[in-house]
Coordinates of C-alpha atoms in Angstrom, one line a residue:
M1 CA 173.8 72.1 131.1
S2 CA 175.0 74.5 133.8
Q3 CA 172.9 76.6 135.8
R4 CA 174.4 79.7 134.5
A5 CA 174.0 78.8 130.9
L6 CA 170.1 77.9 131.5
V7 CA 169.7 81.5 133.0
G8 CA 171.5 83.0 130.0
I9 CA 169.1 81.1 127.6
I10 CA 166.1 82.2 129.5
G11 CA 167.1 85.7 129.7
G12 CA 167.7 85.8 125.8
L13 CA 164.4 84.5 125.1
V14 CA 162.7 87.0 127.5
L15 CA 164.6 89.8 125.5
I16 CA 163.3 88.5 122.1
V17 CA 159.8 88.2 123.2
G18 CA 160.0 91.8 124.4
L19 CA 161.2 93.1 121.3
L20 CA 158.4 91.3 119.3
I21 CA 155.6 93.0 121.8
G22 CA 157.0 96.2 121.2
L23 CA 156.9 96.2 117.4
L24 CA 153.4 95.1 117.8
V25 CA 152.2 97.8 120.1
G26 CA 154.2 100.6 118.3
G27 CA 152.4 100.2 115.0
G28 CA 155.7 100.9 112.8
S29 CA 157.8 103.7 112.2
D30 CA 157.2 107.2 114.0
D31 CA 156.6 108.7 110.2
D32 CA 153.2 107.2 110.0
P33 CA 150.4 109.5 109.6
N34 CA 148.2 110.0 112.6
L35 CA 145.2 107.9 112.1
E36 CA 143.1 109.4 114.8
A37 CA 139.7 111.4 113.6
V38 CA 140.2 115.3 113.5
V39 CA 137.4 117.4 115.4
D40 CA 136.7 120.6 113.6
E41 CA 136.9 123.0 116.5
A42 CA 135.4 126.1 114.3
S43 CA 132.5 127.3 116.3
A44 CA 129.6 129.0 114.7
P45 CA 129.6 132.5 114.6
T46 CA 128.5 134.5 117.7
T47 CA 126.7 137.9 117.1
S48 CA 125.3 140.2 119.7
T49 CA 121.8 142.0 119.3
T50 CA 121.5 145.7 120.4
E51 CA 117.8 146.7 121.2
A52 CA 116.9 149.7 118.9
P53 CA 115.6 152.8 120.7
S54 CA 112.1 152.5 122.6
G55 CA 109.2 152.2 120.1
S56 CA 111.3 151.3 117.1
D57 CA 111.5 147.8 115.7
D58 CA 114.5 148.5 113.4
A59 CA 117.1 145.8 114.2
T60 CA 120.5 146.9 115.0
A61 CA 122.7 143.6 114.8
S62 CA 122.5 140.6 112.6
D63 CA 121.9 137.2 113.7
D64 CA 122.7 134.4 111.5
S65 CA 121.9 131.7 113.9
A66 CA 118.4 129.8 113.5
T67 CA 115.6 131.3 116.1
T68 CA 112.4 130.5 117.5
T69 CA 109.8 133.2 118.0
T70 CA 106.3 133.2 119.3
S71 CA 105.3 136.2 117.4
T72 CA 102.6 136.2 114.7
T73 CA 104.8 137.9 112.4
T74 CA 106.1 135.9 109.6
T75 CA 109.3 136.4 107.8
T76 CA 110.9 134.8 104.5
T77 CA 114.6 134.5 104.5
T78 CA 116.4 134.5 101.3
T79 CA 119.9 132.5 101.2
T80 CA 121.9 131.7 98.3
T81 CA 121.9 128.1 97.1
T82 CA 124.8 125.7 97.5
T83 CA 126.0 124.0 94.5
T84 CA 128.9 122.0 93.3
T85 CA 129.1 123.6 90.1
T86 CA 132.0 126.1 89.6
L87 CA 130.6 129.0 88.0
P88 CA 132.5 130.9 85.3
P89 CA 134.1 134.5 86.3
G90 CA 131.4 136.1 83.8
S91 CA 131.4 139.4 82.1
G92 CA 129.6 141.2 85.0
T93 CA 126.8 141.8 82.6
I94 CA 123.4 143.2 84.9
V95 CA 120.0 142.2 83.2
A96 CA 116.8 143.8 84.6
G97 CA 113.4 143.8 83.8
S98 CA 113.6 146.4 80.8
G99 CA 116.8 145.0 79.5
V100 CA 120.6 145.3 80.2
A101 CA 121.5 147.8 82.8
G102 CA 125.3 147.8 82.3
W103 CA 127.9 145.8 84.0
S104 CA 130.3 145.7 86.7
A105 CA 133.9 145.0 87.2
A106 CA 136.4 145.2 90.2
G107 CA 133.7 147.0 92.2
Q108 CA 133.1 149.6 89.6
W109 CA 129.8 150.5 87.6
F110 CA 129.4 150.9 83.8
G111 CA 126.5 152.0 82.2
L112 CA 125.4 151.5 78.5
D113 CA 126.7 155.1 77.7
D114 CA 130.0 153.8 78.1
G115 CA 129.5 152.3 74.5
F116 CA 130.1 148.6 75.4
L117 CA 127.3 145.9 75.5
P118 CA 128.9 142.8 76.9
A119 CA 125.8 140.5 76.9
T120 CA 126.6 137.3 74.8
A121 CA 124.5 134.1 74.4
G122 CA 125.7 131.2 76.4
E123 CA 126.8 133.0 79.4
T124 CA 125.7 131.9 82.9
Y125 CA 123.7 134.4 84.9
Q126 CA 123.0 134.3 88.5
V127 CA 119.2 135.1 88.7
I128 CA 118.2 137.1 92.0
K129 CA 114.3 137.5 92.9
L130 CA 113.3 138.8 96.4
G131 CA 112.3 135.9 98.5
E132 CA 113.3 133.1 96.5
P133 CA 116.6 131.2 96.3
V134 CA 119.4 132.2 93.7
T135 CA 119.2 130.0 90.4
T136 CA 121.5 129.7 87.5
V137 CA 120.4 130.2 84.0
V138 CA 122.5 130.0 80.8
A139 CA 121.4 133.1 78.7
G140 CA 119.9 132.6 75.1
D141 CA 119.9 134.9 72.3
V142 CA 120.7 138.7 72.8
T143 CA 118.3 140.5 70.8
S144 CA 117.7 144.2 70.3
G145 CA 115.8 145.9 73.3
C146 CA 113.3 148.8 73.6
E147 CA 113.0 150.7 70.4
F148 CA 113.0 154.0 72.4
I149 CA 116.6 153.4 73.9
D150 CA 119.7 152.9 72.0
P151 CA 121.8 151.1 72.9
S152 CA 119.5 148.5 74.7
A153 CA 119.2 144.8 74.5
D154 CA 117.1 141.7 76.1
V155 CA 118.8 138.4 77.0
D156 CA 116.5 135.4 76.4
G157 CA 115.7 133.1 79.1
I158 CA 116.4 135.4 82.0
M159 CA 113.3 137.3 82.2
S160 CA 109.5 136.5 81.5
L161 CA 106.4 138.5 81.2
D162 CA 104.9 136.4 84.0
D163 CA 107.5 138.2 86.4
W164 CA 105.8 141.3 86.0
P165 CA 105.7 143.8 88.1
D166 CA 108.3 141.8 90.1
Y167 CA 111.0 141.2 87.7
P168 CA 114.2 139.7 89.1
V169 CA 117.8 140.9 88.3
A170 CA 120.6 138.7 87.3
V171 CA 124.3 139.1 87.1
A172 CA 126.9 137.1 84.7
A173 CA 129.3 136.6 87.7
N174 CA 130.6 133.7 90.1
W175 CA 130.7 135.5 93.3
N176 CA 128.2 135.1 96.1
V177 CA 125.5 137.6 95.3
V178 CA 123.5 137.2 98.5
P179 CA 126.5 137.3 101.1
H180 CA 124.0 138.6 103.9
K181 CA 120.6 137.5 105.1
V182 CA 117.7 139.2 103.6
E183 CA 114.3 138.8 105.3
V184 CA 110.8 139.7 104.0
L185 CA 108.6 140.8 106.8
S186 CA 104.9 141.2 107.4
N187 CA 103.5 144.0 106.1
D188 CA 101.1 144.3 109.3
N189 CA 103.6 146.6 111.5
Q190 CA 102.4 149.7 113.0
T191 CA 105.8 151.2 113.7
Y192 CA 106.4 151.0 110.1
K193 CA 103.0 152.3 109.1
D194 CA 103.9 155.3 111.5
A195 CA 107.3 155.9 109.9
V196 CA 105.9 156.2 106.5
S197 CA 102.9 158.2 107.6
D198 CA 105.6 160.6 109.0
V199 CA 107.7 160.9 105.8
L200 CA 104.6 161.4 103.7
N201 CA 103.6 164.4 106.0
G202 CA 106.8 165.8 105.1
Q203 CA 105.8 165.5 101.5
G204 CA 102.6 167.2 101.9
V205 CA 100.5 163.8 101.6
I206 CA 98.4 163.0 104.7
D207 CA 97.8 159.5 105.4
P208 CA 97.5 158.0 109.0
D209 CA 97.1 154.4 108.0
P210 CA 99.5 153.8 104.8
T211 CA 99.3 150.4 103.1
L212 CA 102.5 148.6 103.3
R213 CA 103.3 146.7 100.3
Q214 CA 106.6 145.4 100.9
V215 CA 108.9 145.1 104.2
I216 CA 112.4 143.9 103.9
R217 CA 115.1 143.7 106.7
T218 CA 118.7 143.2 105.8
D219 CA 122.5 144.2 106.4
L220 CA 123.5 145.8 103.2
E221 CA 127.2 146.2 104.2
G222 CA 127.6 143.2 106.4
D223 CA 128.7 145.5 109.3
G224 CA 126.0 144.2 112.0
V225 CA 123.8 147.0 111.5
E226 CA 120.6 146.2 109.6
E227 CA 118.7 148.5 107.3
V228 CA 114.7 148.2 106.8
L229 CA 113.5 148.8 103.3
I230 CA 109.6 149.8 102.9
V231 CA 107.5 150.1 100.0
A232 CA 103.8 151.7 100.7
G233 CA 100.9 153.2 98.7
Y234 CA 98.3 152.7 96.3
D235 CA 98.1 149.1 94.7
G236 CA 95.4 149.0 92.2
P237 CA 95.1 149.4 88.6
L238 CA 97.9 152.1 87.5
F239 CA 95.4 153.8 85.2
E240 CA 92.7 154.1 87.7
A241 CA 94.7 156.0 90.3
S242 CA 93.1 159.2 91.9
P243 CA 94.5 162.5 92.9
R244 CA 96.7 162.2 96.0
D245 CA 97.4 158.6 95.4
Y246 CA 101.0 157.7 95.9
S247 CA 103.6 154.9 95.9
I248 CA 106.9 155.4 97.9
T249 CA 110.0 153.5 98.8
I250 CA 111.9 154.3 102.0
M251 CA 115.1 153.0 103.6
R252 CA 115.4 153.1 107.8
K253 CA 119.0 152.9 109.2
L254 CA 120.2 153.5 112.7
I255 CA 122.9 156.0 112.6
E256 CA 124.8 157.2 115.9
S257 CA 121.5 155.8 117.9
Q258 CA 119.3 157.7 115.7
V259 CA 116.8 155.9 113.1
Q260 CA 117.2 158.0 109.8
T261 CA 115.1 157.7 106.8
A262 CA 116.0 158.0 103.4
I263 CA 113.5 158.2 100.2
L264 CA 114.4 156.0 97.4
S265 CA 111.3 156.9 95.2
F266 CA 108.2 158.7 95.6
Y267 CA 105.2 159.5 93.3
V268 CA 102.1 161.2 94.0
V269 CA 99.0 161.9 91.8
P270 CA 98.8 165.6 91.6
P271 CA 95.3 167.1 92.5
G272 CA 93.0 168.0 89.7
E273 CA 91.1 166.2 86.9
T274 CA 93.2 163.2 86.2
E275 CA 90.6 162.3 83.2
D276 CA 91.5 165.5 81.5
L277 CA 95.2 165.4 82.3
G278 CA 95.9 161.8 81.2
W279 CA 97.7 160.9 84.6
Y280 CA 99.2 157.5 84.5
F281 CA 100.3 156.2 88.1
E282 CA 103.8 155.1 88.6
S283 CA 104.3 152.4 91.0
Y284 CA 107.4 151.0 92.8
R285 CA 108.4 147.5 93.7
I286 CA 111.9 146.3 95.4
A287 CA 112.8 143.5 93.0
A288 CA 116.2 142.2 94.8
V289 CA 118.7 143.0 97.4
A290 CA 122.1 141.6 96.2
D291 CA 125.9 142.1 95.5
L292 CA 125.8 143.0 92.0
N293 CA 129.5 144.3 91.7
G294 CA 131.5 141.8 93.8
D295 CA 132.5 144.2 96.4
G296 CA 130.8 142.1 99.4
R297 CA 128.2 144.7 99.9
M298 CA 124.6 144.4 98.6
E299 CA 122.5 146.9 96.4
I300 CA 118.9 147.4 96.3
V301 CA 117.0 146.9 92.9
T302 CA 113.7 148.6 92.5
N303 CA 111.3 148.2 89.6
D304 CA 109.1 151.1 88.6
S305 CA 106.2 150.5 86.2
Y306 CA 103.5 153.0 84.6
F307 CA 100.8 152.3 82.3
E308 CA 103.0 152.1 79.1
G309 CA 106.2 151.4 80.5
G310 CA 108.9 150.9 83.4
G311 CA 112.2 150.4 84.3
S312 CA 114.6 149.1 86.9
R313 CA 117.3 151.1 89.1
I314 CA 120.2 149.9 91.1
I315 CA 120.8 151.8 94.2
E316 CA 124.2 151.5 96.3
Y317 CA 124.5 152.5 99.9
L318 CA 127.5 154.8 99.8
N319 CA 128.0 155.6 103.5
D320 CA 126.2 157.3 106.3
D321 CA 127.0 160.5 105.0
L322 CA 126.4 160.1 101.4
G323 CA 123.5 157.6 101.9
P324 CA 122.0 155.7 98.9
W325 CA 122.5 156.7 95.3
E326 CA 121.6 155.4 92.1
V327 CA 124.5 153.9 90.0
L328 CA 122.6 152.3 87.1
H329 CA 119.2 152.4 85.5
V330 CA 117.4 150.8 82.3
G331 CA 113.8 151.5 81.4
C332 CA 111.3 151.4 78.4
G333 CA 108.3 153.2 77.6
V334 CA 106.2 156.0 75.8

């Protein structure tokens, strides 16, 4: 064999080996999917906190991230529960402590006066109670409600007498009913005591050291500006209230760098002989803060009770000009 032929054979072998190595390293066709791990680059939401005016504890910006504080004030945060179960759309029926309050659809409110009561057995409800996770309940039988109100109805399995006076609220819907953080704060806060005392003074009631019963901080609209809800006043047996005893619910909100206060409910026992007049004290509680009509904004649900009755009110914050407004109410009593 000639030297030229030998060189040719060696060159051919080198070419073949090179092709084989190329196939092994390349891993196949350019159409193969990328098998590398994908890194989620979505960062946690970033929010800023703006300090309230000097002397005020009212927050002005939400912070959904976990924080650690050395304050002795304790808070309870309500968040929605995560579930793998897909909820049915539902009728939008809203059930409160005294029965069906009405229903919602496409962000609108419909009371029982509209002549339609959509509550039916077997529907899935989201049950919201202040300071507790949201739960789901399948409704039982729908029965006639308060004998003094027509139409009215009760839905079995959603409310219990054991909940009194803090009845929850429930809605037959599949949207996120608590889209924004709701915090239950300590009742021992001098700033909020002073705020209640100032409001009472404007109503002719003098109480320099009011008893706070509930303090809730939340962001109703999700706009980064938080509201503070406060319930204060007498907390004893309803029929033992004395003249000048009161119950009050207020909302504080920072509007154009000024803290504004709105009265959501207020009752004071008039001066006089209560034994002869038969005064029965009316007491208020905040039951829940939740989005009950699916528009992404949360409403305030309050419970009121007196010696032989009570009710629930759903209050929507319309805007900074119109403020809070009652949109639905259900009650029962003599």
